[in-house]
mmCIF file of C-alpha atoms in Angstrom:
data_model
loop_
_atom_site.group_PDB
_atom_site.id
_atom_site.type_symbol
_atom_site.label_atom_id
_atom_site.label_comp_id
_atom_site.label_asym_id
_atom_site.label_seq_id
_atom_site.Cartn_x
_atom_site.Cartn_y
_atom_site.Cartn_z
ATOM 1 C CA MET A 1 12.518 3.470 3.223
ATOM 2 C CA PHE A 2 10.397 2.710 0.542
ATOM 3 C CA LYS A 3 10.965 -0.903 -0.060
ATOM 4 C CA ASN A 4 6.902 -1.180 -1.591
ATOM 5 C CA MET A 5 4.748 1.707 -2.968
ATOM 6 C CA ILE A 6 1.141 2.382 -3.409
ATOM 7 C CA VAL A 7 0.957 6.206 -5.031
ATOM 8 C CA TYR A 8 -2.259 8.373 -5.327
ATOM 9 C CA ARG A 9 -3.112 11.609 -7.050
ATOM 10 C CA ILE A 10 -3.637 14.220 -4.667
ATOM 11 C CA ALA A 11 -6.566 16.593 -6.351
ATOM 12 C CA PRO A 12 -5.590 20.059 -7.494
ATOM 13 C CA GLY A 13 -8.016 22.085 -5.079
ATOM 14 C CA TRP A 14 -5.805 20.666 -2.036
ATOM 15 C CA GLN A 15 -3.216 23.688 0.011
ATOM 16 C CA ALA A 16 -1.738 23.140 3.059
ATOM 17 C CA ASP A 17 2.015 23.672 4.459
ATOM 18 C CA LEU A 18 3.611 21.995 7.131
ATOM 19 C CA VAL A 19 2.817 23.903 9.634
ATOM 20 C CA GLN A 20 -0.832 22.828 9.389
ATOM 21 C CA VAL A 21 -0.212 19.233 8.325
ATOM 22 C CA GLU A 22 1.775 18.891 12.018
ATOM 23 C CA GLU A 23 -1.354 20.833 13.839
ATOM 24 C CA ALA A 24 -3.184 17.984 12.276
ATOM 25 C CA LEU A 25 -1.401 15.327 12.530
ATOM 26 C CA ALA A 26 -0.653 16.540 16.112
ATOM 27 C CA LYS A 27 -4.591 15.005 16.922
ATOM 28 C CA ALA A 28 -4.145 11.473 16.301
ATOM 29 C CA PRO A 29 -0.726 10.514 18.016
ATOM 30 C CA PHE A 30 -0.023 6.987 18.100
ATOM 31 C CA MET A 31 -0.431 5.867 21.805
ATOM 32 C CA GLU A 32 -0.063 2.160 22.997
ATOM 33 C CA CYS A 33 -2.342 -0.353 23.312
ATOM 34 C CA GLY A 34 -4.591 -0.058 26.308
ATOM 35 C CA ALA A 35 -5.066 -3.003 28.599
ATOM 36 C CA THR A 36 -8.302 -4.445 26.843
ATOM 37 C CA GLN A 37 -7.770 -2.147 23.744
ATOM 38 C CA GLU A 38 -7.427 -4.506 20.714
ATOM 39 C CA LYS A 39 -5.358 -2.029 18.354
ATOM 40 C CA SER A 40 -4.176 1.598 18.579
ATOM 41 C CA LEU A 41 -3.155 3.911 15.448
ATOM 42 C CA GLY A 42 -1.920 6.971 14.633
ATOM 43 C CA TRP A 43 1.422 9.263 13.811
ATOM 44 C CA VAL A 44 4.386 9.168 15.161
ATOM 45 C CA PRO A 45 8.089 10.954 14.471
ATOM 46 C CA PRO A 46 9.556 9.955 11.758
ATOM 47 C CA ARG A 47 13.496 10.605 12.703
ATOM 48 C CA GLY A 48 12.244 8.648 15.941
ATOM 49 C CA GLU A 49 13.016 11.221 18.119
ATOM 50 C CA GLN A 50 9.985 11.538 21.205
ATOM 51 C CA HIS A 51 8.252 14.324 20.928
ATOM 52 C CA GLY A 52 9.451 15.291 17.769
ATOM 53 C CA ALA A 53 7.837 16.395 14.597
ATOM 54 C CA LEU A 54 5.506 14.645 13.192
ATOM 55 C CA ALA A 55 6.102 15.844 10.105
ATOM 56 C CA GLU A 56 9.287 16.421 8.087
ATOM 57 C CA SER A 57 10.509 18.412 5.593
ATOM 58 C CA VAL A 58 13.915 17.157 3.777
ATOM 59 C CA GLY A 59 14.426 18.983 0.203
ATOM 60 C CA GLY A 60 10.853 19.953 0.285
ATOM 61 C CA GLN A 61 9.443 16.794 0.542
ATOM 62 C CA TRP A 62 6.931 15.891 3.157
ATOM 63 C CA ILE A 63 7.859 12.688 5.070
ATOM 64 C CA LEU A 64 5.461 11.360 7.543
ATOM 65 C CA ARG A 65 4.872 8.012 9.476
ATOM 66 C CA PHE A 66 2.346 5.962 10.771
ATOM 67 C CA MET A 67 2.330 3.486 13.512
ATOM 68 C CA VAL A 68 0.012 0.426 14.602
ATOM 69 C CA GLU A 69 -0.027 -1.715 17.132
ATOM 70 C CA SER A 70 -1.970 -4.890 17.794
ATOM 71 C CA LYS A 71 -2.895 -7.319 20.442
ATOM 72 C CA VAL A 72 -2.343 -11.403 19.160
ATOM 73 C CA LEU A 73 -4.926 -13.377 20.425
ATOM 74 C CA PRO A 74 -5.464 -16.874 19.013
ATOM 75 C CA GLY A 75 -8.036 -17.929 17.948
ATOM 76 C CA SER A 76 -7.611 -21.319 19.810
ATOM 77 C CA VAL A 77 -6.679 -19.443 23.277
ATOM 78 C CA LEU A 78 -9.793 -17.531 23.293
ATOM 79 C CA ASN A 79 -11.939 -20.266 21.904
ATOM 80 C CA ARG A 80 -10.657 -22.566 24.744
ATOM 81 C CA ARG A 81 -11.712 -19.291 27.855
ATOM 82 C CA VAL A 82 -14.951 -19.457 26.234
ATOM 83 C CA LYS A 83 -15.626 -23.532 26.631
ATOM 84 C CA GLU A 84 -14.154 -23.123 30.302
ATOM 85 C CA LYS A 85 -17.061 -20.242 31.085
ATOM 86 C CA ALA A 86 -19.889 -22.020 28.897
ATOM 87 C CA ALA A 87 -18.734 -25.412 30.963
ATOM 88 C CA ARG A 88 -19.063 -23.360 34.428
ATOM 89 C CA ILE A 89 -22.757 -22.042 33.545
ATOM 90 C CA GLU A 90 -23.866 -25.666 32.710
ATOM 91 C CA GLN A 91 -22.643 -27.481 35.928
ATOM 92 C CA GLU A 92 -23.618 -24.126 38.058
ATOM 93 C CA THR A 93 -27.153 -24.101 36.345
ATOM 94 C CA GLY A 94 -27.756 -27.664 34.380
ATOM 95 C CA ARG A 95 -28.253 -25.542 31.433
ATOM 96 C CA LYS A 96 -25.685 -24.703 28.038
ATOM 97 C CA PRO A 97 -25.947 -21.135 27.344
ATOM 98 C CA GLY A 98 -27.554 -20.019 24.227
ATOM 99 C CA LYS A 99 -26.609 -18.110 21.337
ATOM 100 C CA LYS A 100 -26.701 -14.908 22.663
ATOM 101 C CA GLU A 101 -25.085 -15.606 26.091
ATOM 102 C CA SER A 102 -22.448 -17.562 23.921
ATOM 103 C CA LYS A 103 -21.381 -14.536 22.391
ATOM 104 C CA GLU A 104 -21.427 -12.759 25.308
ATOM 105 C CA LEU A 105 -19.221 -14.562 26.754
ATOM 106 C CA LYS A 106 -16.398 -14.510 24.167
ATOM 107 C CA GLU A 107 -16.407 -10.792 24.589
ATOM 108 C CA GLU A 108 -16.134 -11.340 28.082
ATOM 109 C CA ALA A 109 -13.058 -14.053 27.683
ATOM 110 C CA LYS A 110 -11.672 -11.086 25.156
ATOM 111 C CA LEU A 111 -11.553 -9.400 27.837
ATOM 112 C CA ASP A 112 -9.661 -11.178 30.299
ATOM 113 C CA LEU A 113 -7.140 -12.035 27.704
ATOM 114 C CA LEU A 114 -6.248 -9.126 26.286
ATOM 115 C CA PRO A 115 -4.577 -7.591 28.778
ATOM 116 C CA MET A 116 -1.854 -11.128 28.548
ATOM 117 C CA ALA A 117 -1.919 -10.691 24.938
ATOM 118 C CA PHE A 118 1.421 -9.725 22.951
ATOM 119 C CA THR A 119 1.865 -6.828 20.975
ATOM 120 C CA LYS A 120 3.278 -6.442 18.124
ATOM 121 C CA GLN A 121 3.673 -3.174 15.828
ATOM 122 C CA GLY A 122 4.514 -1.787 12.591
ATOM 123 C CA SER A 123 5.084 1.157 10.716
ATOM 124 C CA MET A 124 4.444 2.772 7.409
ATOM 125 C CA TRP A 125 6.377 5.893 5.754
ATOM 126 C CA VAL A 126 3.760 8.214 4.188
ATOM 127 C CA TRP A 127 5.800 10.956 1.506
ATOM 128 C CA ILE A 128 3.754 13.535 0.325
ATOM 129 C CA ASP A 129 5.280 15.612 -2.482
ATOM 130 C CA THR A 130 3.451 19.091 -3.009
ATOM 131 C CA GLU A 131 4.522 20.414 -6.174
ATOM 132 C CA SER A 132 4.228 16.835 -8.181
ATOM 133 C CA ARG A 133 0.825 16.575 -6.179
ATOM 134 C CA LEU A 134 1.956 12.895 -5.491
ATOM 135 C CA LEU A 135 0.978 11.385 -2.052
ATOM 136 C CA VAL A 136 2.708 7.708 -1.615
ATOM 137 C CA LEU A 137 2.224 5.185 0.334
ATOM 138 C CA ASP A 138 5.137 2.313 1.860
ATOM 139 C CA THR A 139 2.503 -0.910 1.968
ATOM 140 C CA SER A 140 1.956 -3.680 -0.174
ATOM 141 C CA SER A 141 -1.373 -4.220 1.150
ATOM 142 C CA GLN A 142 -4.348 -2.075 -0.430
ATOM 143 C CA GLY A 143 -6.585 -2.464 2.664
ATOM 144 C CA ARG A 144 -3.672 -0.592 4.576
ATOM 145 C CA ALA A 145 -3.218 1.838 2.519
ATOM 146 C CA ASP A 146 -6.841 2.742 2.538
ATOM 147 C CA GLU A 147 -6.771 2.709 6.256
ATOM 148 C CA VAL A 148 -4.123 5.637 6.538
ATOM 149 C CA VAL A 149 -5.240 7.841 3.408
ATOM 150 C CA SER A 150 -9.048 7.429 5.235
ATOM 151 C CA LEU A 151 -7.384 9.102 8.648
ATOM 152 C CA LEU A 152 -5.339 11.680 6.567
ATOM 153 C CA VAL A 153 -8.786 12.579 4.857
ATOM 154 C CA GLU A 154 -10.263 13.381 7.912
ATOM 155 C CA SER A 155 -7.555 15.201 9.545
ATOM 156 C CA LEU A 156 -6.857 17.369 6.656
ATOM 157 C CA PRO A 157 -9.827 19.362 5.137
ATOM 158 C CA GLY A 158 -10.181 19.631 1.286
ATOM 159 C CA LEU A 159 -7.818 17.106 1.055
ATOM 160 C CA ALA A 160 -9.019 14.735 -2.348
ATOM 161 C CA VAL A 161 -6.754 11.774 -3.513
ATOM 162 C CA SER A 162 -7.421 9.006 -6.438
ATOM 163 C CA LEU A 163 -5.216 5.922 -7.224
ATOM 164 C CA ILE A 164 -2.910 6.425 -10.314
ATOM 165 C CA ASN A 165 -4.728 5.460 -13.189
ATOM 166 C CA THR A 166 -3.102 5.426 -16.522
ATOM 167 C CA GLN A 167 -4.079 5.458 -20.175
ATOM 168 C CA THR A 168 -3.100 1.313 -20.547
ATOM 169 C CA SER A 169 -3.726 -1.100 -17.770
ATOM 170 C CA PRO A 170 -0.356 -2.186 -16.237
ATOM 171 C CA GLN A 171 -1.371 -6.360 -17.266
ATOM 172 C CA ALA A 172 -1.633 -4.851 -20.767
ATOM 173 C CA ALA A 173 1.639 -3.015 -20.885
ATOM 174 C CA MET A 174 3.241 -5.931 -19.428
ATOM 175 C CA ALA A 175 1.622 -8.703 -21.495
ATOM 176 C CA HIS A 176 3.452 -6.445 -24.408
ATOM 177 C CA TRP A 177 6.644 -5.666 -23.325
ATOM 178 C CA LEU A 178 7.736 -9.572 -22.386
ATOM 179 C CA ALA A 179 5.761 -10.654 -26.091
ATOM 180 C CA THR A 180 7.661 -8.035 -28.028
ATOM 181 C CA GLN A 181 10.702 -8.076 -25.524
ATOM 182 C CA GLU A 182 10.736 -4.558 -25.567
ATOM 183 C CA PRO A 183 9.875 -2.652 -22.470
ATOM 184 C CA PRO A 184 9.984 1.224 -23.019
ATOM 185 C CA VAL A 185 12.603 3.727 -22.600
ATOM 186 C CA GLY A 186 14.432 3.662 -19.977
ATOM 187 C CA PHE A 187 13.267 0.315 -18.259
ATOM 188 C CA SER A 188 14.337 -3.174 -18.628
ATOM 189 C CA ILE A 189 12.933 -6.372 -17.924
ATOM 190 C CA ASP A 190 14.574 -8.530 -14.994
ATOM 191 C CA ARG A 191 14.288 -12.067 -14.330
ATOM 192 C CA GLU A 192 11.012 -12.280 -12.139
ATOM 193 C CA CYS A 193 7.174 -12.477 -13.350
ATOM 194 C CA GLU A 194 4.005 -14.191 -12.509
ATOM 195 C CA LEU A 195 1.599 -15.103 -15.424
ATOM 196 C CA LYS A 196 -2.344 -15.917 -14.604
ATOM 197 C CA SER A 197 -4.934 -17.155 -16.601
ATOM 198 C CA ALA A 198 -8.507 -15.537 -16.824
ATOM 199 C CA ASP A 199 -10.302 -18.747 -17.455
ATOM 200 C CA GLU A 200 -12.156 -20.348 -14.108
ATOM 201 C CA ALA A 201 -8.460 -22.579 -13.656
ATOM 202 C CA LYS A 202 -6.565 -19.508 -12.809
ATOM 203 C CA ALA A 203 -3.746 -21.210 -13.601
ATOM 204 C CA VAL A 204 -0.807 -19.362 -12.299
ATOM 205 C CA VAL A 205 3.179 -19.562 -13.415
ATOM 206 C CA ARG A 206 6.457 -18.074 -11.807
ATOM 207 C CA TYR A 207 9.390 -17.385 -13.183
ATOM 208 C CA ALA A 208 12.221 -16.260 -10.700
ATOM 209 C CA ARG A 209 15.955 -15.193 -11.345
ATOM 210 C CA HIS A 210 15.023 -17.261 -15.142
ATOM 211 C CA PRO A 211 15.766 -15.033 -18.177
ATOM 212 C CA LEU A 212 12.635 -13.755 -19.690
ATOM 213 C CA ASP A 213 13.333 -13.324 -23.338
ATOM 214 C CA ILE A 214 11.967 -17.132 -23.862
ATOM 215 C CA GLU A 215 9.287 -18.264 -26.268
ATOM 216 C CA GLU A 216 7.937 -20.013 -23.491
ATOM 217 C CA ILE A 217 6.752 -17.088 -22.132
ATOM 218 C CA GLN A 218 5.625 -15.842 -25.168
ATOM 219 C CA ALA A 219 3.579 -19.060 -25.744
ATOM 220 C CA HIS A 220 1.968 -18.412 -22.432
ATOM 221 C CA ILE A 221 0.682 -14.983 -23.450
ATOM 222 C CA ALA A 222 -0.482 -16.109 -26.742
ATOM 223 C CA ALA A 223 -2.675 -18.744 -24.706
ATOM 224 C CA GLY A 224 -4.485 -16.050 -22.673
ATOM 225 C CA LYS A 225 -1.742 -16.290 -19.109
ATOM 226 C CA LEU A 226 -1.361 -12.599 -18.663
ATOM 227 C CA PRO A 227 1.137 -10.826 -16.078
ATOM 228 C CA THR A 228 -0.013 -9.941 -12.633
ATOM 229 C CA LYS A 229 3.957 -9.354 -11.488
ATOM 230 C CA LEU A 230 6.961 -7.893 -13.937
ATOM 231 C CA ALA A 231 10.491 -7.039 -12.811
ATOM 232 C CA LEU A 232 11.782 -4.033 -14.263
ATOM 233 C CA THR A 233 14.875 -1.331 -13.598
ATOM 234 C CA TRP A 234 14.386 2.091 -14.121
ATOM 235 C CA ASP A 235 17.210 4.160 -15.589
ATOM 236 C CA ASP A 236 20.114 1.546 -13.729
ATOM 237 C CA ARG A 237 19.627 2.695 -10.503
ATOM 238 C CA VAL A 238 16.397 1.961 -8.960
ATOM 239 C CA SER A 239 15.040 -1.895 -9.619
ATOM 240 C CA PHE A 240 11.680 -3.221 -8.290
ATOM 241 C CA MET A 241 8.026 -5.295 -9.165
ATOM 242 C CA LEU A 242 5.477 -3.581 -11.319
ATOM 243 C CA THR A 243 1.994 -5.066 -10.417
ATOM 244 C CA GLU A 244 -1.477 -5.476 -12.124
ATOM 245 C CA GLY A 245 -2.759 -3.156 -9.278
ATOM 246 C CA MET A 246 0.290 -0.458 -10.767
ATOM 247 C CA GLN A 247 1.607 -0.875 -7.053
ATOM 248 C CA LEU A 248 6.049 -1.051 -6.945
ATOM 249 C CA LYS A 249 6.991 -3.919 -5.068
ATOM 250 C CA LYS A 250 10.710 -5.069 -3.924
ATOM 251 C CA VAL A 251 11.718 -1.132 -4.665
ATOM 252 C CA ALA A 252 15.896 -1.011 -4.345
ATOM 253 C CA PHE A 253 18.139 1.970 -4.815
ATOM 254 C CA LEU A 254 20.875 0.086 -6.952
ATOM 255 C CA ASP A 255 24.621 0.983 -6.826
ATOM 256 C CA THR A 256 24.976 3.503 -9.031
ATOM 257 C CA VAL A 257 22.648 5.891 -6.337
ATOM 258 C CA PHE A 258 24.891 5.714 -4.183
ATOM 259 C CA GLU A 259 28.065 6.516 -6.176
ATOM 260 C CA GLY A 260 29.666 9.478 -4.686
ATOM 261 C CA THR A 261 28.444 9.390 -1.365
ATOM 262 C CA LYS A 262 30.746 7.956 1.676
ATOM 263 C CA ALA A 263 29.925 5.379 4.049
ATOM 264 C CA ASP A 264 29.131 7.619 6.966
ATOM 265 C CA ASP A 265 27.152 9.635 4.800
ATOM 266 C CA GLY A 266 23.668 7.564 6.075
ATOM 267 C CA GLY A 267 20.416 9.027 8.613
ATOM 268 C CA PHE A 268 17.054 10.403 8.242
ATOM 269 C CA ASP A 269 17.959 13.071 5.792
ATOM 270 C CA THR A 270 20.051 11.382 4.055
ATOM 271 C CA ASP A 271 17.767 8.273 3.414
ATOM 272 C CA VAL A 272 14.712 10.506 2.347
ATOM 273 C CA ALA A 273 16.755 12.551 -0.360
ATOM 274 C CA ILE A 274 18.012 9.941 -2.117
ATOM 275 C CA ALA A 275 14.835 8.253 -2.247
ATOM 276 C CA THR A 276 12.845 10.667 -3.270
ATOM 277 C CA GLY A 277 15.082 12.162 -5.729
ATOM 278 C CA GLU A 278 14.999 8.610 -7.132
ATOM 279 C CA LEU A 279 11.706 8.830 -6.873
ATOM 280 C CA VAL A 280 10.050 11.430 -8.411
ATOM 281 C CA LYS A 281 11.602 10.775 -11.572
ATOM 282 C CA LEU A 282 10.807 7.267 -11.878
ATOM 283 C CA ILE A 283 7.098 7.426 -10.936
ATOM 284 C CA PRO A 284 6.437 10.461 -13.944
ATOM 285 C CA ASP A 285 8.576 8.234 -16.212
ATOM 286 C CA LEU A 286 6.763 4.850 -15.216
ATOM 287 C CA ILE A 287 3.168 6.681 -15.728
ATOM 288 C CA GLU A 288 4.233 8.137 -19.173
ATOM 289 C CA ALA A 289 5.261 4.289 -20.371
ATOM 290 C CA LEU A 290 2.338 2.968 -19.267
ATOM 291 C CA GLY A 291 0.488 5.496 -21.640
ATOM 292 C CA GLY A 292 -0.094 8.749 -19.468
ATOM 293 C CA GLU A 293 -2.097 9.567 -17.032
ATOM 294 C CA ALA A 294 -6.078 9.120 -17.751
ATOM 295 C CA GLU A 295 -8.406 11.444 -16.154
ATOM 296 C CA SER A 296 -9.772 10.568 -13.260
ATOM 297 C CA GLY A 297 -12.324 11.590 -10.505
ATOM 298 C CA VAL A 298 -10.008 13.543 -8.894
ATOM 299 C CA ALA A 299 -10.793 17.152 -10.348
ATOM 300 C CA SER A 300 -14.567 16.457 -9.713
ATOM 301 C CA ALA A 301 -13.587 15.820 -6.312
ATOM 302 C CA ALA A 302 -11.340 19.222 -5.888
ATOM 303 C CA GLU A 303 -14.279 20.612 -7.684
ATOM 304 C CA ALA A 304 -17.356 19.401 -5.214
ATOM 305 C CA ILE A 305 -15.106 20.451 -2.339
ATOM 306 C CA ALA A 306 -14.649 23.656 -3.144
ATOM 307 C CA ALA A 307 -18.563 24.159 -3.875
ATOM 308 C CA GLY A 308 -19.303 22.560 -0.597
ATOM 309 C CA GLY A 309 -20.333 19.454 -2.179
ATOM 310 C CA PRO A 310 -20.489 15.470 -0.989
ATOM 311 C CA ALA A 311 -16.861 15.382 -1.344
ATOM 312 C CA ALA A 312 -16.381 17.531 1.717
ATOM 313 C CA ALA A 313 -17.258 14.886 3.502
ATOM 314 C CA PRO A 314 -14.481 12.410 4.477
ATOM 315 C CA LYS A 315 -16.080 9.426 2.495
ATOM 316 C CA VAL A 316 -14.028 6.646 0.240
ATOM 317 C CA ALA A 317 -15.910 6.826 -3.382
ATOM 318 C CA PRO A 318 -15.014 3.374 -5.467
ATOM 319 C CA THR A 319 -14.153 4.121 -9.101
ATOM 320 C CA ALA A 320 -13.597 1.770 -11.603
ATOM 321 C CA ILE A 321 -9.552 2.096 -12.214
ATOM 322 C CA ALA A 322 -8.264 -1.304 -11.408
ATOM 323 C CA PRO A 323 -7.471 -3.314 -14.490
ATOM 324 C CA ALA A 324 -9.844 -5.934 -16.081
ATOM 325 C CA ALA A 325 -8.823 -9.334 -16.994
ATOM 326 C CA ALA A 326 -7.429 -8.281 -20.743
ATOM 327 C CA PRO A 327 -7.469 -10.850 -24.320
ATOM 328 C CA ALA A 328 -4.995 -12.726 -24.974
ATOM 329 C CA THR A 329 -4.322 -10.187 -27.399
ATOM 330 C CA ALA A 330 -3.374 -7.533 -25.361
ATOM 331 C CA ALA A 331 0.198 -8.081 -25.707
ATOM 332 C CA ALA A 332 0.011 -6.470 -29.628
ATOM 333 C CA THR A 333 -3.189 -4.121 -29.198
ATOM 334 C CA LEU A 334 -2.531 -2.346 -26.066
ATOM 335 C CA PRO A 335 -5.846 -0.849 -25.123
ATOM 336 C CA PRO A 336 -6.493 1.967 -23.892
ATOM 337 C CA ARG A 337 -7.968 1.536 -20.316
ATOM 338 C CA LYS A 338 -11.241 3.461 -19.265
ATOM 339 C CA SER A 339 -10.622 6.029 -16.751
ATOM 340 C CA GLY A 340 -12.139 6.206 -13.074
ATOM 341 C CA ALA A 341 -15.250 8.880 -12.682
ATOM 342 C CA GLY A 342 -16.806 11.106 -9.705
ATOM 343 C CA VAL A 343 -16.009 12.412 -6.657
ATOM 344 C CA VAL A 344 -12.939 10.767 -5.285
ATOM 345 C CA THR A 345 -12.130 11.800 -1.407
ATOM 346 C CA GLY A 346 -10.388 8.395 -0.384
ATOM 347 C CA PRO A 347 -8.621 5.472 -2.518
ATOM 348 C CA ALA A 348 -10.454 4.234 -5.496
ATOM 349 C CA THR A 349 -10.914 0.789 -5.859
ATOM 350 C CA ALA A 350 -8.075 -1.734 -6.441
ATOM 351 C CA PRO A 351 -7.205 -5.252 -6.907
ATOM 352 C CA VAL A 352 -7.486 -7.511 -3.668
ATOM 353 C CA ASP A 353 -4.586 -8.561 -1.709
ATOM 354 C CA THR A 354 -2.715 -10.941 -2.523
ATOM 355 C CA ASP A 355 -0.061 -10.973 0.009
ATOM 356 C CA PRO A 356 -1.138 -8.498 2.800
ATOM 357 C CA GLU A 357 1.300 -10.662 5.176
ATOM 358 C CA SER A 358 4.267 -8.882 3.250
ATOM 359 C CA ALA A 359 3.419 -5.038 3.725
ATOM 360 C CA PRO A 360 5.096 -3.486 6.952
ATOM 361 C CA PHE A 361 2.325 -4.415 9.071
#
């Protein structure tokens, strides 16, 4: 549970109870793809029980589960069917199909093949912490997170969220920690990182299972390469990979977390309690390590919703919170990160996905 994390701040104006959330999710339940349907998405019971609740509360933490099913239709198979249809027309009429007719043939071919196509499914855990006003999605793909956030905003009246925005960009902070070998209090640097140059060459250097307290890394940073990923451990309890876009990947709970638990203590409630119990402390510590939270557009969104302004509509408004390429001196100066502005009722702009296939679906 929660192997990857994209974290949002919920606007202070949103109030709801679990019954309201359950009723809203029930309007968009997951249903398997129909014969000619390419994609289907919706909510499923988090416990995996048929006809179970779509919103669960464990220790006051709300857990949802989002499911997607899509048909796998290889392009080569589709193109072959289109060519067969075009050849048949040419044979029967003596003419080649034009551009418009070729497009129609492609749609026909797709409808022919979809009933025979294989399907693939994937799910995403969604955690709502109403006390800390956090929305956490178990994915490493911003595009897939956008899909879920948009559905939540449409389903839950008044909901407005913004990606967590910190005073110091994760990239500048990671560069500083690597250059000085002084991680923030409560954190330690592990043995994996990725450095990328900001120039046209886009040179990339990766270290895996390798000590990072070496002069070679400091030289890379001094030469202008900046970290895009850095492995960290928090309080000897949770290890993870921090990215330049404030995403947490490869989240793993260490043995100290499970001390005192029995081998048969597993189960949905136990897993949720352990995961949220650790992460609800890790997230604020990480925000503090990045200079604290910067002012964001989420408050403006709440005000606009209360006033019946444009933010009441489920739209995604871009906010400039993605860290810009920092100069080579970033490691020493830790420049403040510019905060976003404007109404936010959906996810803010974030770095382009570099490895969407690592997401759960």
